[in-house]
């Protein structure tokens, strides 16, 4: 699959920036990650996400949401909450989450 | 060098999320990237940044700024503007920039 950027977002919207450090491929992580992707796509107001990880290093996921209601629906999803608890117990060495309200954005695409 | 997350940010602050697709190691890119890192660190109100790139895929950089004045100082820096123009001409297939005002953030670190 050719990677693509999330496009066509019109402000205002929200970015949830999740940055993390963890060992490579910890047990159970990949399945849970796939399941979370499946779940978040059902949240009304979820607009897409992008993820990148340096081999052996930092990982960044940006998820886009239309409004705080969408973000809160995802934050309070019970399966997601259980996954977050497992992440703190078993997978992550450290992580940060930054919730930003986007008023200004810009996209470029080569013709 | 062990990677570290940017820590200790107190809202409000701003995230500049830059996502991109480009060929691996295009000519002149690495030098310019190093120079931009050197320059941005001199901007008053710049709080740090994190970058990750999937091998052969999407790249995400998040830069943190105290306020819009700091962001504008960086946006209008003449060397940075020249680098952006070169990026559009020579390096990037596509990119997006999302400027968000952060009111809520959370960090976790394993003890």
mmCIF file of C-alpha atoms in Angstrom:
data_model
loop_
_atom_site.group_PDB
_atom_site.id
_atom_site.type_symbol
_atom_site.label_atom_id
_atom_site.label_comp_id
_atom_site.label_asym_id
_atom_site.label_seq_id
_atom_site.Cartn_x
_atom_site.Cartn_y
_atom_site.Cartn_z
ATOM 1 C CA UNK A 1 0.000 0.000 0.000
ATOM 2 C CA UNK A 2 1.352 3.438 -0.908
ATOM 3 C CA UNK A 3 1.269 5.649 2.167
ATOM 4 C CA UNK A 4 -0.906 8.738 1.909
ATOM 5 C CA UNK A 5 -1.272 11.800 4.090
ATOM 6 C CA UNK A 6 -4.640 12.625 5.604
ATOM 7 C CA UNK A 7 -5.955 15.346 3.290
ATOM 8 C CA UNK A 8 -8.820 17.773 2.958
ATOM 9 C CA UNK A 9 -9.114 18.802 6.605
ATOM 10 C CA UNK A 10 -10.872 22.130 7.107
ATOM 11 C CA UNK A 11 -10.178 24.033 10.356
ATOM 12 C CA UNK A 12 -11.270 24.022 13.038
ATOM 13 C CA UNK A 13 -10.365 20.462 13.990
ATOM 14 C CA UNK A 14 -8.267 18.771 16.666
ATOM 15 C CA UNK A 15 -4.944 16.951 16.572
ATOM 16 C CA UNK A 16 -4.130 14.314 19.183
ATOM 17 C CA UNK A 17 -0.339 13.956 19.045
ATOM 18 C CA UNK A 18 0.877 10.786 20.763
ATOM 19 C CA UNK A 19 4.658 10.393 21.062
ATOM 20 C CA UNK A 20 6.177 7.303 22.646
ATOM 21 C CA UNK A 21 9.198 5.179 23.412
ATOM 22 C CA UNK A 22 8.826 1.414 23.729
ATOM 23 C CA UNK A 23 10.729 -1.774 22.949
ATOM 24 C CA UNK A 24 10.319 -3.110 19.426
ATOM 25 C CA UNK A 25 7.289 -5.411 18.976
ATOM 26 C CA UNK A 26 6.360 -6.133 22.599
ATOM 27 C CA UNK A 27 4.040 -9.064 23.185
ATOM 28 C CA UNK A 28 0.424 -8.393 22.308
ATOM 29 C CA UNK A 29 1.080 -4.909 21.034
ATOM 30 C CA UNK A 30 0.473 -5.402 17.308
ATOM 31 C CA UNK A 31 -2.916 -7.093 17.760
ATOM 32 C CA UNK A 32 -4.096 -4.395 20.147
ATOM 33 C CA UNK A 33 -2.873 -1.673 17.839
ATOM 34 C CA UNK A 34 -4.797 -3.186 14.910
ATOM 35 C CA UNK A 35 -7.901 -3.490 17.050
ATOM 36 C CA UNK A 36 -7.655 0.157 18.187
ATOM 37 C CA UNK A 37 -7.407 1.270 14.564
ATOM 38 C CA UNK A 38 -10.545 -0.711 13.752
ATOM 39 C CA UNK A 39 -12.362 0.829 16.736
ATOM 40 C CA UNK A 40 -11.352 4.462 16.298
ATOM 41 C CA UNK A 41 -12.600 4.445 12.725
ATOM 42 C CA UNK A 42 -16.113 3.954 14.078
ATOM 43 C CA UNK A 43 -15.977 7.086 16.266
ATOM 44 C CA UNK A 44 -18.186 9.819 14.743
ATOM 45 C CA UNK A 45 -15.960 12.815 14.062
ATOM 46 C CA UNK A 46 -12.755 10.794 13.674
ATOM 47 C CA UNK A 47 -11.024 12.172 10.565
ATOM 48 C CA UNK A 48 -8.003 9.902 10.143
ATOM 49 C CA UNK A 49 -4.506 9.380 11.507
ATOM 50 C CA UNK A 50 -0.856 9.006 10.563
ATOM 51 C CA UNK A 51 1.923 7.097 12.322
ATOM 52 C CA UNK A 52 5.693 6.933 12.002
ATOM 53 C CA UNK A 53 8.384 5.275 14.084
ATOM 54 C CA UNK A 54 12.142 5.449 13.840
ATOM 55 C CA UNK A 55 13.606 1.945 13.936
ATOM 56 C CA UNK A 56 14.512 1.441 17.594
ATOM 57 C CA UNK A 57 13.453 4.940 18.499
ATOM 58 C CA UNK A 58 10.664 7.442 18.910
ATOM 59 C CA UNK A 59 7.178 6.855 17.543
ATOM 60 C CA UNK A 60 4.653 9.565 16.670
ATOM 61 C CA UNK A 61 0.962 9.107 15.909
ATOM 62 C CA UNK A 62 -1.258 12.025 14.946
ATOM 63 C CA UNK A 63 -5.002 11.439 15.009
ATOM 64 C CA UNK A 64 -7.412 14.045 13.656
ATOM 65 C CA UNK A 65 -10.850 14.696 15.164
ATOM 66 C CA UNK A 66 -13.596 17.115 14.239
ATOM 67 C CA UNK A 67 -14.319 18.276 17.791
ATOM 68 C CA UNK A 68 -13.804 17.596 21.496
ATOM 69 C CA UNK A 69 -16.916 15.409 21.603
ATOM 70 C CA UNK A 70 -15.275 13.019 19.124
ATOM 71 C CA UNK A 71 -12.039 13.076 21.112
ATOM 72 C CA UNK A 72 -13.851 12.383 24.368
ATOM 73 C CA UNK A 73 -15.836 9.537 22.835
ATOM 74 C CA UNK A 74 -12.555 7.898 21.873
ATOM 75 C CA UNK A 75 -10.823 8.744 25.169
ATOM 76 C CA UNK A 76 -13.632 7.126 27.160
ATOM 77 C CA UNK A 77 -14.134 4.056 24.955
ATOM 78 C CA UNK A 78 -13.872 1.118 27.373
ATOM 79 C CA UNK A 79 -11.739 -1.112 25.150
ATOM 80 C CA UNK A 80 -9.432 1.824 24.470
ATOM 81 C CA UNK A 81 -9.142 2.562 28.188
ATOM 82 C CA UNK A 82 -8.179 -1.063 28.860
ATOM 83 C CA UNK A 83 -5.565 -0.895 26.081
ATOM 84 C CA UNK A 84 -4.107 2.306 27.569
ATOM 85 C CA UNK A 85 -3.817 0.668 30.990
ATOM 86 C CA UNK A 86 -2.039 -2.313 29.437
ATOM 87 C CA UNK A 87 0.237 0.095 27.559
ATOM 88 C CA UNK A 88 1.334 1.732 30.791
ATOM 89 C CA UNK A 89 1.833 -1.611 32.518
ATOM 90 C CA UNK A 90 3.541 -3.571 29.763
ATOM 91 C CA UNK A 91 4.535 -1.699 26.611
ATOM 92 C CA UNK A 92 5.632 1.899 26.961
ATOM 93 C CA UNK A 93 8.738 3.289 28.601
ATOM 94 C CA UNK A 94 7.308 6.767 28.204
ATOM 95 C CA UNK A 95 4.697 8.653 26.225
ATOM 96 C CA UNK A 96 3.097 12.059 25.875
ATOM 97 C CA UNK A 97 -0.239 13.174 24.524
ATOM 98 C CA UNK A 98 -0.847 16.721 23.269
ATOM 99 C CA UNK A 99 -4.388 17.774 22.326
ATOM 100 C CA UNK A 100 -4.387 20.794 20.035
ATOM 101 C CA UNK A 101 -7.126 22.855 18.457
ATOM 102 C CA UNK A 102 -6.142 23.559 14.846
ATOM 103 C CA UNK A 103 -7.068 26.956 13.454
ATOM 104 C CA UNK A 104 -4.505 27.025 10.677
ATOM 105 C CA UNK A 105 -3.292 24.331 8.310
ATOM 106 C CA UNK A 106 -1.623 24.032 4.956
ATOM 107 C CA UNK A 107 -1.066 21.254 2.434
ATOM 108 C CA UNK A 108 1.241 20.847 -0.523
ATOM 109 C CA UNK A 109 1.105 18.197 -3.216
ATOM 110 C CA UNK A 110 3.439 17.977 -6.172
ATOM 111 C CA UNK A 111 1.524 18.152 -9.441
ATOM 112 C CA UNK B 1 22.265 9.018 21.803
ATOM 113 C CA UNK B 2 19.203 7.649 23.585
ATOM 114 C CA UNK B 3 16.074 9.267 22.168
ATOM 115 C CA UNK B 4 14.034 11.286 24.630
ATOM 116 C CA UNK B 5 10.580 12.812 24.443
ATOM 117 C CA UNK B 6 10.164 16.552 24.904
ATOM 118 C CA UNK B 7 9.001 16.820 28.515
ATOM 119 C CA UNK B 8 7.738 19.356 30.996
ATOM 120 C CA UNK B 9 5.500 21.368 28.668
ATOM 121 C CA UNK B 10 2.837 23.381 30.471
ATOM 122 C CA UNK B 11 -0.278 24.391 28.474
ATOM 123 C CA UNK B 12 -1.005 26.592 26.745
ATOM 124 C CA UNK B 13 1.546 26.000 23.995
ATOM 125 C CA UNK B 14 1.452 25.277 20.278
ATOM 126 C CA UNK B 15 2.211 22.168 18.238
ATOM 127 C CA UNK B 16 3.329 22.477 14.625
ATOM 128 C CA UNK B 17 2.686 19.035 13.123
ATOM 129 C CA UNK B 18 4.508 18.547 9.824
ATOM 130 C CA UNK B 19 3.741 15.311 7.951
ATOM 131 C CA UNK B 20 5.460 14.491 4.668
ATOM 132 C CA UNK B 21 6.242 12.033 1.927
ATOM 133 C CA UNK B 22 9.549 12.251 0.080
ATOM 134 C CA UNK B 23 12.171 10.015 -1.500
ATOM 135 C CA UNK B 24 14.823 8.658 0.863
ATOM 136 C CA UNK B 25 17.825 10.983 1.308
ATOM 137 C CA UNK B 26 17.313 13.422 -1.567
ATOM 138 C CA UNK B 27 20.308 15.556 -2.502
ATOM 139 C CA UNK B 28 21.020 18.401 -0.120
ATOM 140 C CA UNK B 29 18.243 17.462 2.272
ATOM 141 C CA UNK B 30 20.281 16.244 5.255
ATOM 142 C CA UNK B 31 22.503 19.347 5.402
ATOM 143 C CA UNK B 32 19.514 21.667 5.193
ATOM 144 C CA UNK B 33 17.656 19.696 7.842
ATOM 145 C CA UNK B 34 20.632 19.950 10.214
ATOM 146 C CA UNK B 35 20.903 23.684 9.556
ATOM 147 C CA UNK B 36 17.170 24.207 10.228
ATOM 148 C CA UNK B 37 17.519 22.390 13.552
ATOM 149 C CA UNK B 38 20.409 24.658 14.491
ATOM 150 C CA UNK B 39 18.378 27.749 13.506
ATOM 151 C CA UNK B 40 15.062 26.889 15.144
ATOM 152 C CA UNK B 41 16.786 26.346 18.472
ATOM 153 C CA UNK B 42 17.631 30.041 18.511
ATOM 154 C CA UNK B 43 13.998 31.142 18.163
ATOM 155 C CA UNK B 44 12.750 32.570 21.500
ATOM 156 C CA UNK B 45 9.762 30.485 22.568
ATOM 157 C CA UNK B 46 10.841 27.337 20.707
ATOM 158 C CA UNK B 47 10.362 24.455 23.170
ATOM 159 C CA UNK B 48 11.744 21.437 21.296
ATOM 160 C CA UNK B 49 10.738 18.947 18.638
ATOM 161 C CA UNK B 50 10.463 15.250 17.815
ATOM 162 C CA UNK B 51 10.739 13.476 14.466
ATOM 163 C CA UNK B 52 10.006 9.984 13.206
ATOM 164 C CA UNK B 53 9.966 8.457 9.750
ATOM 165 C CA UNK B 54 8.898 5.034 8.589
ATOM 166 C CA UNK B 55 11.580 3.556 6.332
ATOM 167 C CA UNK B 56 10.388 4.413 2.832
ATOM 168 C CA UNK B 57 7.204 6.000 4.116
ATOM 169 C CA UNK B 58 5.583 8.812 6.008
ATOM 170 C CA UNK B 59 7.558 11.232 8.170
ATOM 171 C CA UNK B 60 6.163 13.237 11.079
ATOM 172 C CA UNK B 61 7.836 16.118 12.891
ATOM 173 C CA UNK B 62 6.212 17.834 15.863
ATOM 174 C CA UNK B 63 7.707 21.140 16.979
ATOM 175 C CA UNK B 64 6.561 22.825 20.179
ATOM 176 C CA UNK B 65 6.316 26.590 20.590
ATOM 177 C CA UNK B 66 5.265 28.749 23.505
ATOM 178 C CA UNK B 67 3.056 31.101 21.462
ATOM 179 C CA UNK B 68 2.102 32.305 17.985
ATOM 180 C CA UNK B 69 4.822 34.972 18.088
ATOM 181 C CA UNK B 70 7.458 32.228 18.342
ATOM 182 C CA UNK B 71 5.783 30.276 15.534
ATOM 183 C CA UNK B 72 5.628 33.340 13.304
ATOM 184 C CA UNK B 73 9.256 34.207 13.975
ATOM 185 C CA UNK B 74 10.209 30.749 12.728
ATOM 186 C CA UNK B 75 7.739 30.797 9.831
ATOM 187 C CA UNK B 76 9.147 34.094 8.558
ATOM 188 C CA UNK B 77 12.841 33.332 9.095
ATOM 189 C CA UNK B 78 14.446 34.033 5.697
ATOM 190 C CA UNK B 79 16.704 30.968 5.638
ATOM 191 C CA UNK B 80 13.762 28.794 6.659
ATOM 192 C CA UNK B 81 11.612 30.311 3.898
ATOM 193 C CA UNK B 82 14.309 29.533 1.318
ATOM 194 C CA UNK B 83 14.530 25.945 2.612
ATOM 195 C CA UNK B 84 10.746 25.542 2.347
ATOM 196 C CA UNK B 85 10.797 26.758 -1.253
ATOM 197 C CA UNK B 86 13.539 24.272 -2.066
ATOM 198 C CA UNK B 87 11.544 21.555 -0.321
ATOM 199 C CA UNK B 88 8.553 22.165 -2.562
ATOM 200 C CA UNK B 89 10.722 22.293 -5.678
ATOM 201 C CA UNK B 90 13.053 19.390 -5.025
ATOM 202 C CA UNK B 91 12.349 17.198 -2.037
ATOM 203 C CA UNK B 92 8.749 16.624 -1.075
ATOM 204 C CA UNK B 93 6.047 14.716 -2.930
ATOM 205 C CA UNK B 94 3.499 16.047 -0.455
ATOM 206 C CA UNK B 95 3.296 17.554 3.000
ATOM 207 C CA UNK B 96 0.837 19.026 5.458
ATOM 208 C CA UNK B 97 1.260 21.432 8.339
ATOM 209 C CA UNK B 98 -1.246 21.611 11.209
ATOM 210 C CA UNK B 99 -0.866 24.384 13.799
ATOM 211 C CA UNK B 100 -2.666 23.534 17.033
ATOM 212 C CA UNK B 101 -3.143 25.358 20.298
ATOM 213 C CA UNK B 102 -2.659 22.856 23.131
ATOM 214 C CA UNK B 103 -4.883 23.264 26.172
ATOM 215 C CA UNK B 104 -4.564 19.715 27.457
ATOM 216 C CA UNK B 105 -1.591 17.379 27.615
ATOM 217 C CA UNK B 106 -0.491 14.328 29.540
ATOM 218 C CA UNK B 107 2.791 12.479 30.047
ATOM 219 C CA UNK B 108 3.678 9.051 31.331
ATOM 220 C CA UNK B 109 7.081 7.761 32.330
ATOM 221 C CA UNK B 110 7.781 4.299 33.697
ATOM 222 C CA UNK B 111 9.382 4.488 37.122
#
